[in-house]
Amino acid sequence: MMAVPGSGLAKGLAVTLRTMTRKNVTAQYPDVQPELPPRARGVIALFEENCTVCMLCARECPDWCIYIDSHKETVPAAAPGGRERSRNVLDRFAIDFSLCMYCGICIEVCPFDALFWSPEFEYAETDILELTHERDKLREWMWTVPEPPALDPAAEEPKEIAAARKTAEKLQAQRAKEAQAAQQATEARQAAEAQQTAETRQAAEAQQTAETRQAAEAQRAHEDRTEQKGQQEQKGQQEQKEEEGEA
């Protein structure tokens, strides 16, 4: 189908007319702060506790605008007989934002998550030398870093979380197995104690029965001896009377 001559011009004029009828809205900055996107690149913030002075950020920076100074300290042995070790202590961490081109390479290469993007952008200075900010200022910007956005429900689970959950499940299964084994051992011990108690009770009852039977037999033997003795005495008296009668 052939295009109607002048249709493109008509569409362009229609867009212009629609735009002309809309009300203009002026952002009242600085009274009203702008709504920045979540991943806005305002300034680089430093989380000093995570920095190990590995110098990766300074080496990978294409503008060489990161300045790091450090010294080594000896850490005593954690246990008697152990070996001392040395660690780097951060003395200076500064970024010259007059040279920085906000590429974010330093943040990407940091292996310990010590650098973050902050949406803070109001740090203009009248002197270019004052655009070199030390670690104290970078530390203050750390508290303006927003929380990371929530993960997509359909996204693949991060490998770190999967590994941590797998380890936790393995540990939980091991603890459950140990608890089951302990419960079985307890039940076996209780059963053995119950059996031992029953055997002890049976032995006591058997011993008591034997003692009762022995006492009864002794009593019957005593009665038999008493009766036999009485019969002998009676027989002796009868014989004595017979002898007296014959005399």
Short mmCIF file of C-alpha atoms in Angstrom, two decimals:
data_model
loop_
_atom_site.label_atom_id
_atom_site.label_comp_id
_atom_site.label_asym_id
_atom_site.label_seq_id
_atom_site.Cartn_x
_atom_site.Cartn_y
_atom_site.Cartn_z
CA MET A 1 0.00 0.00 0.00
CA MET A 2 1.43 3.36 -1.02
CA ALA A 3 1.89 6.01 1.64
CA VAL A 4 -0.28 9.10 1.38
CA PRO A 5 1.84 12.13 0.56
CA GLY A 6 2.25 14.36 3.61
CA SER A 7 1.25 11.66 6.16
CA GLY A 8 4.63 11.87 7.91
CA LEU A 9 4.32 15.61 8.28
CA ALA A 10 0.81 15.22 9.69
CA LYS A 11 2.03 12.72 12.30
CA GLY A 12 4.84 15.04 13.34
CA LEU A 13 2.45 17.99 13.69
CA ALA A 14 0.08 15.82 15.75
CA VAL A 15 2.89 15.00 18.20
CA THR A 16 3.77 18.69 18.40
CA LEU A 17 0.16 19.67 19.11
CA ARG A 18 -0.20 17.05 21.85
CA THR A 19 2.99 18.24 23.51
CA MET A 20 1.91 21.88 23.34
CA THR A 21 -1.28 21.14 25.25
CA ARG A 22 0.51 19.52 28.19
CA LYS A 23 1.29 21.53 31.30
CA ASN A 24 4.99 22.12 31.94
CA VAL A 25 6.30 21.01 35.31
CA THR A 26 9.45 22.59 36.69
CA ALA A 27 11.41 20.72 39.35
CA GLN A 28 11.93 23.17 42.22
CA TYR A 29 15.54 22.22 42.89
CA PRO A 30 17.14 22.56 45.46
CA ASP A 31 13.96 22.90 47.53
CA VAL A 32 12.70 19.65 46.03
CA GLN A 33 15.25 16.91 45.60
CA PRO A 34 15.13 15.02 42.30
CA GLU A 35 14.07 11.38 42.20
CA LEU A 36 17.20 9.63 41.04
CA PRO A 37 17.19 6.12 39.53
CA PRO A 38 18.28 3.31 41.86
CA ARG A 39 21.63 2.85 40.11
CA ALA A 40 22.52 6.52 39.83
CA ARG A 41 26.27 7.20 39.80
CA GLY A 42 26.66 10.13 42.12
CA VAL A 43 29.83 9.60 44.12
CA ILE A 44 32.00 6.69 45.29
CA ALA A 45 31.67 5.74 48.95
CA LEU A 46 34.17 3.75 51.03
CA PHE A 47 33.38 1.05 53.57
CA GLU A 48 36.73 1.15 55.34
CA GLU A 49 36.26 -2.03 57.40
CA ASN A 50 36.21 -4.15 54.23
CA CYS A 51 39.32 -2.60 52.67
CA THR A 52 42.40 -4.85 52.76
CA VAL A 53 44.71 -2.45 50.88
CA CYS A 54 45.00 -4.89 47.98
CA MET A 55 45.50 -1.89 45.61
CA LEU A 56 43.34 -3.44 42.88
CA CYS A 57 41.15 -0.36 42.56
CA ALA A 58 44.15 1.98 42.25
CA ARG A 59 45.86 -0.24 39.68
CA GLU A 60 42.75 -0.71 37.52
CA CYS A 61 41.69 2.96 37.59
CA PRO A 62 42.21 4.33 34.04
CA ASP A 63 42.59 7.91 35.36
CA TRP A 64 44.88 7.06 38.30
CA CYS A 65 42.73 9.20 40.56
CA ILE A 66 42.80 6.86 43.62
CA TYR A 67 45.54 7.42 46.19
CA ILE A 68 46.20 4.76 48.84
CA ASP A 69 48.82 4.71 51.60
CA SER A 70 49.29 1.94 54.16
CA HIS A 71 51.75 0.35 56.51
CA LYS A 72 52.31 -3.16 57.84
CA GLU A 73 51.67 -4.27 61.39
CA THR A 74 52.65 -7.51 63.08
CA VAL A 75 49.78 -9.45 64.57
CA PRO A 76 50.80 -11.68 67.50
CA ALA A 77 50.12 -15.40 67.38
CA ALA A 78 46.56 -16.38 68.22
CA ALA A 79 47.67 -19.46 70.16
CA PRO A 80 50.81 -20.33 72.10
CA GLY A 81 53.44 -21.69 69.79
CA GLY A 82 51.79 -20.14 66.73
CA ARG A 83 53.45 -17.96 64.15
CA GLU A 84 53.08 -14.20 63.97
CA ARG A 85 51.60 -12.70 60.83
CA SER A 86 51.58 -9.26 59.25
CA ARG A 87 48.64 -7.28 57.89
CA ASN A 88 48.21 -4.06 55.96
CA VAL A 89 46.70 -1.11 57.80
CA LEU A 90 45.03 1.64 55.75
CA ASP A 91 46.50 5.11 56.34
CA ARG A 92 45.03 7.06 53.45
CA PHE A 93 42.33 6.46 50.85
CA ALA A 94 41.50 9.44 48.65
CA ILE A 95 39.76 9.93 45.31
CA ASP A 96 40.33 12.95 43.07
CA PHE A 97 36.88 13.56 41.58
CA SER A 98 38.28 16.21 39.26
CA LEU A 99 39.95 13.33 37.38
CA CYS A 100 37.38 10.59 37.98
CA MET A 101 35.26 9.74 34.94
CA TYR A 102 32.76 7.63 36.96
CA CYS A 103 33.40 4.45 35.00
CA GLY A 104 32.88 2.28 38.08
CA ILE A 105 35.79 -0.04 37.38
CA CYS A 106 37.14 0.37 40.91
CA ILE A 107 33.81 -0.74 42.34
CA GLU A 108 33.62 -3.74 40.03
CA VAL A 109 37.14 -5.03 40.70
CA CYS A 110 37.04 -4.64 44.50
CA PRO A 111 37.03 -8.26 45.79
CA PHE A 112 35.87 -7.35 49.30
CA ASP A 113 32.95 -4.95 48.61
CA ALA A 114 34.67 -1.88 50.07
CA LEU A 115 33.49 0.59 47.37
CA PHE A 116 29.89 1.49 46.52
CA TRP A 117 27.97 3.92 44.36
CA SER A 118 26.15 6.62 46.31
CA PRO A 119 23.44 8.80 44.72
CA GLU A 120 24.92 11.85 46.48
CA PHE A 121 25.81 14.47 43.86
CA GLU A 122 25.96 17.77 45.74
CA TYR A 123 29.71 18.01 46.29
CA ALA A 124 30.68 20.82 43.93
CA GLU A 125 33.60 23.02 45.04
CA THR A 126 34.92 26.40 43.95
CA ASP A 127 38.49 25.14 44.06
CA ILE A 128 39.46 22.12 41.98
CA LEU A 129 41.95 21.06 44.64
CA GLU A 130 39.10 20.53 47.09
CA LEU A 131 37.61 17.83 44.86
CA THR A 132 40.13 15.35 46.27
CA HIS A 133 38.18 13.75 49.11
CA GLU A 134 39.84 11.72 51.83
CA ARG A 135 38.57 8.54 53.47
CA ASP A 136 36.62 10.39 56.19
CA LYS A 137 34.44 12.07 53.58
CA LEU A 138 34.13 8.88 51.58
CA ARG A 139 33.09 7.15 54.78
CA GLU A 140 30.33 9.73 55.36
CA TRP A 141 28.93 9.05 51.89
CA MET A 142 28.75 5.36 52.74
CA TRP A 143 25.62 6.01 54.82
CA THR A 144 23.84 7.47 51.77
CA VAL A 145 24.22 4.25 49.77
CA PRO A 146 20.72 2.81 49.16
CA GLU A 147 19.86 -0.78 49.85
CA PRO A 148 20.28 -3.13 46.91
CA PRO A 149 17.09 -3.72 44.91
CA ALA A 150 15.14 -6.87 45.54
CA LEU A 151 15.92 -9.82 43.33
CA ASP A 152 13.58 -10.84 40.57
CA PRO A 153 11.47 -13.77 41.83
CA ALA A 154 12.17 -15.59 38.56
CA ALA A 155 15.91 -14.93 38.69
CA GLU A 156 18.42 -17.65 39.40
CA GLU A 157 19.54 -17.83 43.00
CA PRO A 158 23.04 -16.42 43.60
CA LYS A 159 25.75 -19.05 43.89
CA GLU A 160 26.85 -17.71 47.28
CA ILE A 161 23.36 -18.07 48.76
CA ALA A 162 22.91 -21.52 47.20
CA ALA A 163 26.26 -22.66 48.60
CA ALA A 164 25.44 -21.20 52.03
CA ARG A 165 22.02 -22.85 52.06
CA LYS A 166 23.52 -26.17 50.95
CA THR A 167 26.07 -25.97 53.76
CA ALA A 168 23.33 -25.04 56.25
CA GLU A 169 21.15 -27.94 55.09
CA LYS A 170 24.09 -30.33 55.32
CA LEU A 171 24.89 -29.09 58.82
CA GLN A 172 21.23 -29.35 59.81
CA ALA A 173 21.04 -32.91 58.47
CA GLN A 174 24.22 -33.80 60.34
CA ARG A 175 22.84 -32.33 63.55
CA ALA A 176 19.55 -34.19 63.03
CA LYS A 177 21.49 -37.42 62.48
CA GLU A 178 23.53 -36.81 65.62
CA ALA A 179 20.37 -36.01 67.57
CA GLN A 180 18.73 -39.20 66.29
CA ALA A 181 21.81 -41.23 67.20
CA ALA A 182 21.86 -39.64 70.66
CA GLN A 183 18.15 -40.40 71.08
CA GLN A 184 18.68 -44.00 70.01
CA ALA A 185 21.60 -44.30 72.42
CA THR A 186 19.44 -42.84 75.20
CA GLU A 187 16.60 -45.24 74.42
CA ALA A 188 19.05 -48.17 74.32
CA ARG A 189 20.54 -47.10 77.64
CA GLN A 190 17.09 -46.73 79.17
CA ALA A 191 16.10 -50.15 77.84
CA ALA A 192 19.30 -51.68 79.24
CA GLU A 193 18.68 -50.00 82.59
CA ALA A 194 15.08 -51.22 82.60
CA GLN A 195 16.21 -54.74 81.73
CA GLN A 196 18.88 -54.62 84.42
CA THR A 197 16.31 -53.35 86.93
CA ALA A 198 13.93 -56.16 85.96
CA GLU A 199 16.68 -58.75 86.27
CA THR A 200 17.69 -57.31 89.64
CA ARG A 201 14.07 -57.42 90.79
CA GLN A 202 13.70 -60.99 89.58
CA ALA A 203 16.92 -61.98 91.31
CA ALA A 204 15.76 -60.32 94.52
CA GLU A 205 12.39 -62.04 94.28
CA ALA A 206 14.09 -65.39 93.60
CA GLN A 207 16.45 -64.86 96.54
CA GLN A 208 13.54 -63.90 98.76
CA THR A 209 11.60 -66.96 97.65
CA ALA A 210 14.62 -69.16 98.31
CA GLU A 211 15.11 -67.65 101.73
CA THR A 212 11.42 -68.12 102.51
CA ARG A 213 11.58 -71.74 101.35
CA GLN A 214 14.73 -72.33 103.40
CA ALA A 215 13.09 -70.75 106.46
CA ALA A 216 10.00 -72.93 105.97
CA GLU A 217 12.14 -76.05 105.57
CA ALA A 218 14.14 -75.12 108.67
CA GLN A 219 10.92 -74.55 110.60
CA ARG A 220 9.49 -77.86 109.42
CA ALA A 221 12.74 -79.66 110.28
CA HIS A 222 12.68 -78.08 113.73
CA GLU A 223 9.10 -79.14 114.21
CA ASP A 224 9.97 -82.65 113.05
CA ARG A 225 12.88 -82.84 115.46
CA THR A 226 10.70 -81.51 118.30
CA GLU A 227 7.98 -84.02 117.48
CA GLN A 228 10.50 -86.88 117.23
CA LYS A 229 12.05 -85.86 120.50
CA GLY A 230 8.63 -85.76 122.14
CA GLN A 231 7.80 -89.21 120.78
CA GLN A 232 11.11 -90.56 122.09
CA GLU A 233 10.50 -89.07 125.52
CA GLN A 234 6.97 -90.46 125.54
CA LYS A 235 8.24 -93.90 124.49
CA GLY A 236 10.91 -93.78 127.17
CA GLN A 237 8.36 -92.90 129.84
CA GLN A 238 6.10 -95.72 128.66
CA GLU A 239 8.95 -98.21 128.78
CA GLN A 240 9.87 -97.01 132.26
CA LYS A 241 6.29 -97.50 133.45
CA GLU A 242 6.23 -100.99 131.97
CA GLU A 243 9.45 -101.89 133.76
CA GLU A 244 8.05 -100.56 137.04
CA GLY A 245 4.86 -102.58 136.49
CA GLU A 246 6.82 -105.80 135.93
CA ALA A 247 8.85 -105.17 139.05
#
